[in-house]
Short mmCIF file of C-alpha atoms in Angstrom, two decimals:
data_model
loop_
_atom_site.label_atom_id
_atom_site.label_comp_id
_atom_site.label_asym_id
_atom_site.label_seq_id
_atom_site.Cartn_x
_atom_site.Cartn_y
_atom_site.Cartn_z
CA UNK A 1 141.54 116.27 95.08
CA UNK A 2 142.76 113.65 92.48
CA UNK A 3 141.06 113.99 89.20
CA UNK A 4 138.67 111.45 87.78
CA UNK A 5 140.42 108.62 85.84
CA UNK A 6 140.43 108.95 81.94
CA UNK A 7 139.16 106.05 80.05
CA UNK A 8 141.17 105.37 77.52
CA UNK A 9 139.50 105.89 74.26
CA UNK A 10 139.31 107.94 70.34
CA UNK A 11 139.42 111.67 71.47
CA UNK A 12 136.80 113.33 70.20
CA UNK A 13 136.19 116.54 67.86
CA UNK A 14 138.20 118.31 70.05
CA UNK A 15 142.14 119.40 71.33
CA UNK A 16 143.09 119.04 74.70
CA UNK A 17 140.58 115.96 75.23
CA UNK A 18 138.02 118.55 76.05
CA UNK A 19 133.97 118.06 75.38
CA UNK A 20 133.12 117.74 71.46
CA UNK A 21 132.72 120.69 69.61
CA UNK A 22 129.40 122.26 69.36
CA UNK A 23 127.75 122.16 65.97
CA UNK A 24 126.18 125.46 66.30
CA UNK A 25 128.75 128.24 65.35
CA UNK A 26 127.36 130.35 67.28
CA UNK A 27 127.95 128.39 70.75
CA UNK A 28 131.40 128.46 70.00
CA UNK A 29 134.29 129.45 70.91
CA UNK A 30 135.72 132.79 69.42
CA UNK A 31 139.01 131.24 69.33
CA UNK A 32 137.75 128.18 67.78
CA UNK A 33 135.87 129.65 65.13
CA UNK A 34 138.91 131.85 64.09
CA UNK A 35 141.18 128.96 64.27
CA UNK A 36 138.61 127.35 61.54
CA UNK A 37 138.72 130.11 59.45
CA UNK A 38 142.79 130.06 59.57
CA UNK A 39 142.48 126.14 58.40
CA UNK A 40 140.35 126.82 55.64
CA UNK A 41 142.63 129.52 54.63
CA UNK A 42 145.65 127.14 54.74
CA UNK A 43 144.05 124.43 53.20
CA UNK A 44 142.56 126.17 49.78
CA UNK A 45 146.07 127.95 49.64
CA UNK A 46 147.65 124.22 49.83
CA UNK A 47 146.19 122.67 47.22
CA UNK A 48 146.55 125.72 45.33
CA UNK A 49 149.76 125.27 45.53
CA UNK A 50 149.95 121.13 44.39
CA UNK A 51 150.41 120.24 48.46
CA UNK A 52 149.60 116.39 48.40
CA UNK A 53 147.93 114.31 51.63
CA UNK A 54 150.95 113.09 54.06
CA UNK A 55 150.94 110.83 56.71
CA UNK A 56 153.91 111.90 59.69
CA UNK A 57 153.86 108.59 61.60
CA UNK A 58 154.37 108.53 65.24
CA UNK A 59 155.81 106.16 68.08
CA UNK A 60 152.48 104.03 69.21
CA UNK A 61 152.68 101.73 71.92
CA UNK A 62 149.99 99.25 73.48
CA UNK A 63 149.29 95.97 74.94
CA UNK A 64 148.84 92.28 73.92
CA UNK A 65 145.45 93.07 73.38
CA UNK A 66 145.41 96.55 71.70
CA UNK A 67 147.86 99.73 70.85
CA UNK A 68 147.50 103.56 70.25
CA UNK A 69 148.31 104.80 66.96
CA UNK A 70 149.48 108.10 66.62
CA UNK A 71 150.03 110.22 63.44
CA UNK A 72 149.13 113.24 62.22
CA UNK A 73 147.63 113.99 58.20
CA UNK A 74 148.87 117.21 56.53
CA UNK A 75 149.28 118.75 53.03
CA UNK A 76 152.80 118.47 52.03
CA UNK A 77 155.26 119.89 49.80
CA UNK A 78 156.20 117.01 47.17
CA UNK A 79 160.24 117.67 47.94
CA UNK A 80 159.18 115.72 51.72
CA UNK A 81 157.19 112.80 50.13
CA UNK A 82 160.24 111.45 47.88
CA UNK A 83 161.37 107.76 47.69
CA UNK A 84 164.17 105.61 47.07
CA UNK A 85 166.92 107.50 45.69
CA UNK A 86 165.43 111.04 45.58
CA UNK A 87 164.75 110.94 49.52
CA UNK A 88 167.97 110.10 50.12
CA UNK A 89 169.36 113.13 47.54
CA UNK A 90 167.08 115.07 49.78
CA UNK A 91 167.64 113.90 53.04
CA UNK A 92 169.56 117.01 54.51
CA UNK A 93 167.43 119.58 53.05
CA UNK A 94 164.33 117.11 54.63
CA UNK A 95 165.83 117.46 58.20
CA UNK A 96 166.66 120.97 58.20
CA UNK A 97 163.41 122.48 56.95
CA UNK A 98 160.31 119.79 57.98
CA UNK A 99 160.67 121.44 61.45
CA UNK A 100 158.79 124.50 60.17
CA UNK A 101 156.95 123.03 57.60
CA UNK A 102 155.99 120.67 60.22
CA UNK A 103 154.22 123.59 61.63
CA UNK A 104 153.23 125.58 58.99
CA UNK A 105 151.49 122.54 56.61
CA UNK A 106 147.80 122.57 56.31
CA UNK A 107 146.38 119.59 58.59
CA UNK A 108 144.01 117.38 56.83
CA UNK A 109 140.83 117.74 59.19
CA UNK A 110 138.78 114.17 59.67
CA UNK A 111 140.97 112.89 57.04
CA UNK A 112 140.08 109.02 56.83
CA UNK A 113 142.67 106.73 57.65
CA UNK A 114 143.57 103.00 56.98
CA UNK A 115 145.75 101.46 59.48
CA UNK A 116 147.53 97.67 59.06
CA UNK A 117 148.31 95.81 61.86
CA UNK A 118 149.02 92.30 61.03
CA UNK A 119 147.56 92.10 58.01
CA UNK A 120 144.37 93.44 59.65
CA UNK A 121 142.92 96.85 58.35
CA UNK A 122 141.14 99.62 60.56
CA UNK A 123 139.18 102.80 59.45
CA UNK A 124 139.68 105.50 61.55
CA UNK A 125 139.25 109.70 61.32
CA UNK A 126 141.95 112.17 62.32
CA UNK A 127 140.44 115.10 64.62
CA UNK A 128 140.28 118.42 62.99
CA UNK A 129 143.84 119.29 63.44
CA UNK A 130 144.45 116.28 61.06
CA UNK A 131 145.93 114.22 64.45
CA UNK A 132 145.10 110.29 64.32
CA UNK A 133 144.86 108.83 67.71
CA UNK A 134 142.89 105.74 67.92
CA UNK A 135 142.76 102.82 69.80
CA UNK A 136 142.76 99.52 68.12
CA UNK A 137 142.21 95.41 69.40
CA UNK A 138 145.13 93.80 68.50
CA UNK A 139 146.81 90.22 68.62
CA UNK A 140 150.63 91.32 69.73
CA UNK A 141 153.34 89.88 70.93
CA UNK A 142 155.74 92.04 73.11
CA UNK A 143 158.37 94.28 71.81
CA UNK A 144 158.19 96.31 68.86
CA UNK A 145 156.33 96.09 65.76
CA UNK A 146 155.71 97.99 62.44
CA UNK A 147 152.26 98.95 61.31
CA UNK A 148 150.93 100.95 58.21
CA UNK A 149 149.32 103.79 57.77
CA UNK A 150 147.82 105.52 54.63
CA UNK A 151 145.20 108.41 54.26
CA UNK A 152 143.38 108.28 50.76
CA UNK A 153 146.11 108.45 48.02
CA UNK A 154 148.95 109.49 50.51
CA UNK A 155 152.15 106.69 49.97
CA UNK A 156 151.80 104.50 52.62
CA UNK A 157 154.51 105.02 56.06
CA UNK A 158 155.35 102.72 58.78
CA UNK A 159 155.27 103.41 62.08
CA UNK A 160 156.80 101.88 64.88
CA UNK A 161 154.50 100.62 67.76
CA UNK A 162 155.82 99.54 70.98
CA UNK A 163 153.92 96.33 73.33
CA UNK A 164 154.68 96.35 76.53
CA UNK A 165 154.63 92.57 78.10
CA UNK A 166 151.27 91.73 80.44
CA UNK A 167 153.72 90.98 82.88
CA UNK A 168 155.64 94.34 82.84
CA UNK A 169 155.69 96.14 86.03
CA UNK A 170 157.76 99.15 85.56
CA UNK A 171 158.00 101.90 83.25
CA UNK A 172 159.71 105.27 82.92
CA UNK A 173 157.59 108.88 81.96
CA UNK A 174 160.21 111.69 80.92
CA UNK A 175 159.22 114.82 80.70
CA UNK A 176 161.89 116.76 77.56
CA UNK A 177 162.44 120.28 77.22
CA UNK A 178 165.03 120.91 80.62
CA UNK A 179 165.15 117.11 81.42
CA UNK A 180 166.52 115.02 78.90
CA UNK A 181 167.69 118.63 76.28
CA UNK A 182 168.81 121.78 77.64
CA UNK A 183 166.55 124.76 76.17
CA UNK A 184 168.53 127.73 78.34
CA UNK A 185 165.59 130.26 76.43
CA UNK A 186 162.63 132.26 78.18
CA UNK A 187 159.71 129.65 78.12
CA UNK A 188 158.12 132.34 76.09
CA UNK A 189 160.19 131.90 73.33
CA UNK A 190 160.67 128.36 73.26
CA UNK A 191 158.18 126.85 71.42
CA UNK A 192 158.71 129.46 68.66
CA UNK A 193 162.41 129.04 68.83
CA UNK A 194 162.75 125.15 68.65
CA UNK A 195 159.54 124.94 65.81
CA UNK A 196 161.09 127.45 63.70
CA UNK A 197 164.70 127.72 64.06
CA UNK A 198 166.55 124.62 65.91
CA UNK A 199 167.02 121.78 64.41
CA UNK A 200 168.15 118.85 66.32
CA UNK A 201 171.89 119.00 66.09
CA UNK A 202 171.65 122.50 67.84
CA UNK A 203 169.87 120.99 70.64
CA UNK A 204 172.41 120.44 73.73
CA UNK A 205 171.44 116.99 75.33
CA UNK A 206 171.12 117.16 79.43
CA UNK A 207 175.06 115.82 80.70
CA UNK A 208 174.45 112.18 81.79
CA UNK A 209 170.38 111.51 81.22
CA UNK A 210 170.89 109.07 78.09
CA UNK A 211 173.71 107.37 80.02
CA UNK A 212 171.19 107.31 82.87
CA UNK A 213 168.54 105.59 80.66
CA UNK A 214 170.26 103.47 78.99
CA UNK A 215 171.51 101.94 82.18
CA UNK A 216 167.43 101.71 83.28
CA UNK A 217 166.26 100.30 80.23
CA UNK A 218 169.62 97.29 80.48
CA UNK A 219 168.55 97.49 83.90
CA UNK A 220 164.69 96.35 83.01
CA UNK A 221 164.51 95.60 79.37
CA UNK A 222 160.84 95.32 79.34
CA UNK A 223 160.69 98.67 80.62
CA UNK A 224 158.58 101.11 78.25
CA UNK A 225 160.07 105.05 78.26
CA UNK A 226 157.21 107.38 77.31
CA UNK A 227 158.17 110.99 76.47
CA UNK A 228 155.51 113.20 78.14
CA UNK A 229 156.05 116.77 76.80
CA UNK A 230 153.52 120.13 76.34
CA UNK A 231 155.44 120.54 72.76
CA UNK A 232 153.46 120.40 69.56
CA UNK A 233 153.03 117.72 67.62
CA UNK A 234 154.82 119.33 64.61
CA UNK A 235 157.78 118.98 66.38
CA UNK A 236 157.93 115.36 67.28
CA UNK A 237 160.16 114.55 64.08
CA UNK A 238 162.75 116.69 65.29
CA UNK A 239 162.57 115.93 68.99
CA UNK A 240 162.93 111.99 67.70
CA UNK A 241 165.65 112.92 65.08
CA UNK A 242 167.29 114.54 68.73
CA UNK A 243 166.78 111.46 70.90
CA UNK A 244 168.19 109.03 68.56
CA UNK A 245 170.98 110.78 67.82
CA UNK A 246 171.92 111.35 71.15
CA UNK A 247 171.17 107.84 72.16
CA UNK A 248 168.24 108.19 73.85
CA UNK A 249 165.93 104.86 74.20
CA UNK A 250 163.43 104.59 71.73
CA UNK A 251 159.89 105.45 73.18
CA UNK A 252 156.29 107.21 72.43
CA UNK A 253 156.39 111.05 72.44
CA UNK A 254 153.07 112.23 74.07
CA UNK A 255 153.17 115.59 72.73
CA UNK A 256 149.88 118.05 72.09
CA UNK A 257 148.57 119.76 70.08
CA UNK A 258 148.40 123.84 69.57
CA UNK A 259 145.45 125.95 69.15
CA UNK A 260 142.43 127.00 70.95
CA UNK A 261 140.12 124.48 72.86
CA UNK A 262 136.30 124.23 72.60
CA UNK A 263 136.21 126.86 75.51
CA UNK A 264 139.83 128.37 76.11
CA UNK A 265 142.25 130.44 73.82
CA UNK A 266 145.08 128.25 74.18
CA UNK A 267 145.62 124.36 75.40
CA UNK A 268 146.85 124.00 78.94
CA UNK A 269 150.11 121.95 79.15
CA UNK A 270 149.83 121.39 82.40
CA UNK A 271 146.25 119.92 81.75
CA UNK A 272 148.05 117.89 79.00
CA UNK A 273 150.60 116.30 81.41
CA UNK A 274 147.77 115.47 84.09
CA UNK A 275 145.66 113.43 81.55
CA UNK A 276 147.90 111.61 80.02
CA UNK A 277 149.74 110.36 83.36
CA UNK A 278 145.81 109.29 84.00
CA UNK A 279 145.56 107.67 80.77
CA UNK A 280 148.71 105.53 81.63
CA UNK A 281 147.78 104.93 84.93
CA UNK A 282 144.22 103.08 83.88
CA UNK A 283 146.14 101.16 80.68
CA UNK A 284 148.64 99.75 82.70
CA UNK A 285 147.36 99.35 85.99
CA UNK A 286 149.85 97.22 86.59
CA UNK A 287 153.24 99.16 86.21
CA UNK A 288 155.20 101.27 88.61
CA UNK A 289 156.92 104.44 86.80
CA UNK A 290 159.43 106.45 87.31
CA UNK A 291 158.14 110.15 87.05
CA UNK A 292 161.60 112.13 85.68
CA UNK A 293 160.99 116.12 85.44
CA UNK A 294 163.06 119.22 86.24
CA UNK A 295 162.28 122.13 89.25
CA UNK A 296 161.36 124.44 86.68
CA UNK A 297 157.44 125.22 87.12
CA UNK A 298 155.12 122.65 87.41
CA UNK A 299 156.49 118.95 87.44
CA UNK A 300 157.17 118.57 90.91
CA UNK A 301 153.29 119.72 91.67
CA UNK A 302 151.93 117.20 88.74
CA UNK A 303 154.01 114.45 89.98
CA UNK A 304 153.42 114.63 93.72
CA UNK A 305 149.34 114.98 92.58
CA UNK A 306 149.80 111.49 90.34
CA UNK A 307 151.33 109.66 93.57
CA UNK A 308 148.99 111.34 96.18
CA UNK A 309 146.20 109.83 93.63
CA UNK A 310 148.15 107.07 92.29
CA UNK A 311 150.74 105.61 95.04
CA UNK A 312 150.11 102.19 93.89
CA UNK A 313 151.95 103.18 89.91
CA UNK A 314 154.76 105.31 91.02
CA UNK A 315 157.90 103.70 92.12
CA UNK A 316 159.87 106.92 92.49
CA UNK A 317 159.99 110.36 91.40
CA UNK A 318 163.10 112.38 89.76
CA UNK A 319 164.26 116.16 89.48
CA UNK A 320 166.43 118.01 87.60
CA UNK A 321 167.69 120.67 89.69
CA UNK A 322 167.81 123.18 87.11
CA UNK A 323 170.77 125.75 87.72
CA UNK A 324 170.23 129.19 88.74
CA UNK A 325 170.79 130.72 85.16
CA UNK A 326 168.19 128.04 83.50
CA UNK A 327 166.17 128.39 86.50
CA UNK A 328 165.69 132.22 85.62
CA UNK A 329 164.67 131.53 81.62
CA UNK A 330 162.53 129.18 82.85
CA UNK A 331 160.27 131.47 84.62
CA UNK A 332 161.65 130.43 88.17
CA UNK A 333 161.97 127.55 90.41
CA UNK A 334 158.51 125.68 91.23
CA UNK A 335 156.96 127.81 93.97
CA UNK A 336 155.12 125.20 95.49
CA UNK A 337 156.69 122.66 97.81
CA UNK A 338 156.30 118.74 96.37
CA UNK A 339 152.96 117.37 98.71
CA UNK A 340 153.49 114.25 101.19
CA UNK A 341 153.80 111.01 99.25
CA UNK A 342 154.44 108.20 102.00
CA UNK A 343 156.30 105.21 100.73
CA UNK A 344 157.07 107.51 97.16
CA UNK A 345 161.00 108.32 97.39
CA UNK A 346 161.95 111.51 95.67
CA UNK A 347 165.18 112.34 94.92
CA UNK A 348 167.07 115.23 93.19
CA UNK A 349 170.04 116.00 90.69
CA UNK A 350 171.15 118.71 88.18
CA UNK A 351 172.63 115.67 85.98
CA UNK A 352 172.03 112.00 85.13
CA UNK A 353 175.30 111.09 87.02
CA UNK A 354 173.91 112.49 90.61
CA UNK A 355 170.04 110.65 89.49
CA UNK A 356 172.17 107.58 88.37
CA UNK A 357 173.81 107.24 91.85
CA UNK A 358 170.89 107.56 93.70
CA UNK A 359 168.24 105.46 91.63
CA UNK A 360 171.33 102.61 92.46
CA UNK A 361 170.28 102.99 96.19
CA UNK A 362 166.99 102.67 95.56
CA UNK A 363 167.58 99.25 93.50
CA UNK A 364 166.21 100.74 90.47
CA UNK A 365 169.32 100.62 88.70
CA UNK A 366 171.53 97.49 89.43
CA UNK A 367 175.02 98.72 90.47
CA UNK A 368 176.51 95.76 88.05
CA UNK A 369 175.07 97.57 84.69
CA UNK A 370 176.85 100.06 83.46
CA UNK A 371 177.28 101.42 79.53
CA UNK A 372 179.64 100.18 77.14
CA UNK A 373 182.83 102.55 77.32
CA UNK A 374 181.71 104.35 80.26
CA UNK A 375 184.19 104.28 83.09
CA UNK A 376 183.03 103.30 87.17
CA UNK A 377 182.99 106.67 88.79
CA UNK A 378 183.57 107.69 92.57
#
């Protein structure tokens, strides 16, 4: 049964895009309620300690006629809010420690945000885990642009938005930990290991996926890549410190983020995954992606639900055929064979080479392109 399309819209009071949050304490959550206590808790011990409001900007992307803004408001330690010379004296210690701090800074709940886009300003409210995702009208040309964002006395960021053309009509969705990086660590242990311990240059890039999209995104320059992942928020300045440096295409990172739900103890990533594929499907009706995963789990299942529901945006689906020993940290192969999708060609690869070769058969990739430096193979 496909789910019911998500209008796209401000999330609510809530993680996980669930229902708003009750305002009587007593019809909440256990979870929830605890998780409240642990924010107040971080918060007075914050500014106890001279943390100041910080804006992390995101990757947005959008339309002609309007664009998602992502960011997320925390209390920071000053040593991450430097300029000019003194962020650049403190550049490597930055990159080697926000990963934690990342995670371990007190959000900023309904923190009130101004956003400039063109010279226009917006008001708009994080959620109570201090994440701004709002959905603005805009006047945009296609291609990338830089908009502001500031919470109250916070020094104002940039963040990169990207507008994908009305008359785009293909797009990639990547899915990141085992598809594009190789974790090789018990799925139990990953979130813990890459939030608190990894930083990107430990981070072993999958052999031949940015080679792969780079040739897709010569290929179709238009083309938008959207990073669909079930990793936290506080991680997405790492995982785009990773990407860049291994040449990845610039994109939004769709990440979520951690905590209990309205009604559950913990957020479901697979939910996650589901709703935003719906979410892209009903903003750009229009485009055609190609849905990349790995066999570990649950992407083959989510993808071959999207096309069963969706046939008319998917122009091919791609897996990573994880080997056996990152098969076994990953909790197993998916158990459940990919569902009928007529017309939908699936193909699969443990590299970007093997994809590469096979996405040229299926015209998605014109034979002709190929990356600077990178020799014709047989």
């Amino acid at each position: 049964m496909c789910p019911r399309s998500v209008k796209p819209s401000t999330p609510s009071d809530s993680r996980e895009g669930g229902s708003p949050t009750p305002t009587s304490s007593a019809g909440r959550h256990l979870a929830l309620r605890l998780d409240d206590a642990w924010l107040r808790f971080q918060t007075r011990l914050a500014i106890r300690r001279g943390r100041v409001e910080t804006v992390i900007p995101y990757t947005g992307y959008g339309t002609t006629s309007w664009v998602r803004v992502l960011a997320r408001v925390v209390r920071s330690d000053l040593r991450d809010t430097g300029s000019g010379a003194q962020e650049c004296a403190l550049k490597p210690l930055q990159d080697g420690m926000r990963g934690w701090r990342n995670f371990t800074s007190a959000p900023v709940a309904h923190a009130a945000v101004r956003v400039t886009i063109a010279g226009t300003v917006h008001d708009v409210e994080a959620d109570r885990g201090g994440v701004v995702d709002a959905r603005l009208p805009v006047a945009l040309d296609a291609g990338w642009h830089t908009i502001s964002v500031q919470s109250g006395r916070s020094r104002i960021v940039e963040a990169p938005v990207q507008i994908v053309g009305d008359d785009t009509d293909f797009g990639v969705v990547s899915d990141i930990d085992d598809t594009v990086m190789v974790t090789a660590l018990p799925r139990p242990f990953l979130a813990a290991w890459n939030t608190f311990v990894l930083d990107e240059h430990a981070r072993t890039p999958t052999p031949g996926m940015a080679v792969l999209y780079e040739r897709i995104v010569r290929t179709a320059p238009s083309a938008p890549v959207v990073y669909l992942s079930t990793g936290a928020w506080n991680v997405a300045p790492t995982l785009s410190r990773f990407l860049s440096r291994n040449l990845y295409p610039a994109g939004p990172k769709l990440l979520t983020d951690w905590g209990p739900t309205p009604d559950r103890w913990f957020r479901s990533g697979q939910e996650h995954k589901r709703t935003s594929l719906e979410r892209l499907a009903a903003e750009f009706p229009g485009v055609k992606w190609l849905l990349v995963g790995d066999d570990g789990q649950h992407d083959e299942a989510i993808y071959a639900e999207f096309a069963q529901c969706h046939p008319q945006n998917v122009r091919a689906i791609a897996i990573r055929q994880l080997s056996v020993g990152e098969a076994v940290l990953a909790g197993g192969r998916s158990k459940s064979a990919a569902q009928p999708t007529p017309g939908i060609p699936w193909i699969y690869s443990p590299d970007g080479a093997g994809m590469s070769a096979q996405l040229e058969q299926l015209g998605i990739i014109r034979r002709s392109v190929r990356s600077a430096g990178v020799p014709e193979t047989s």
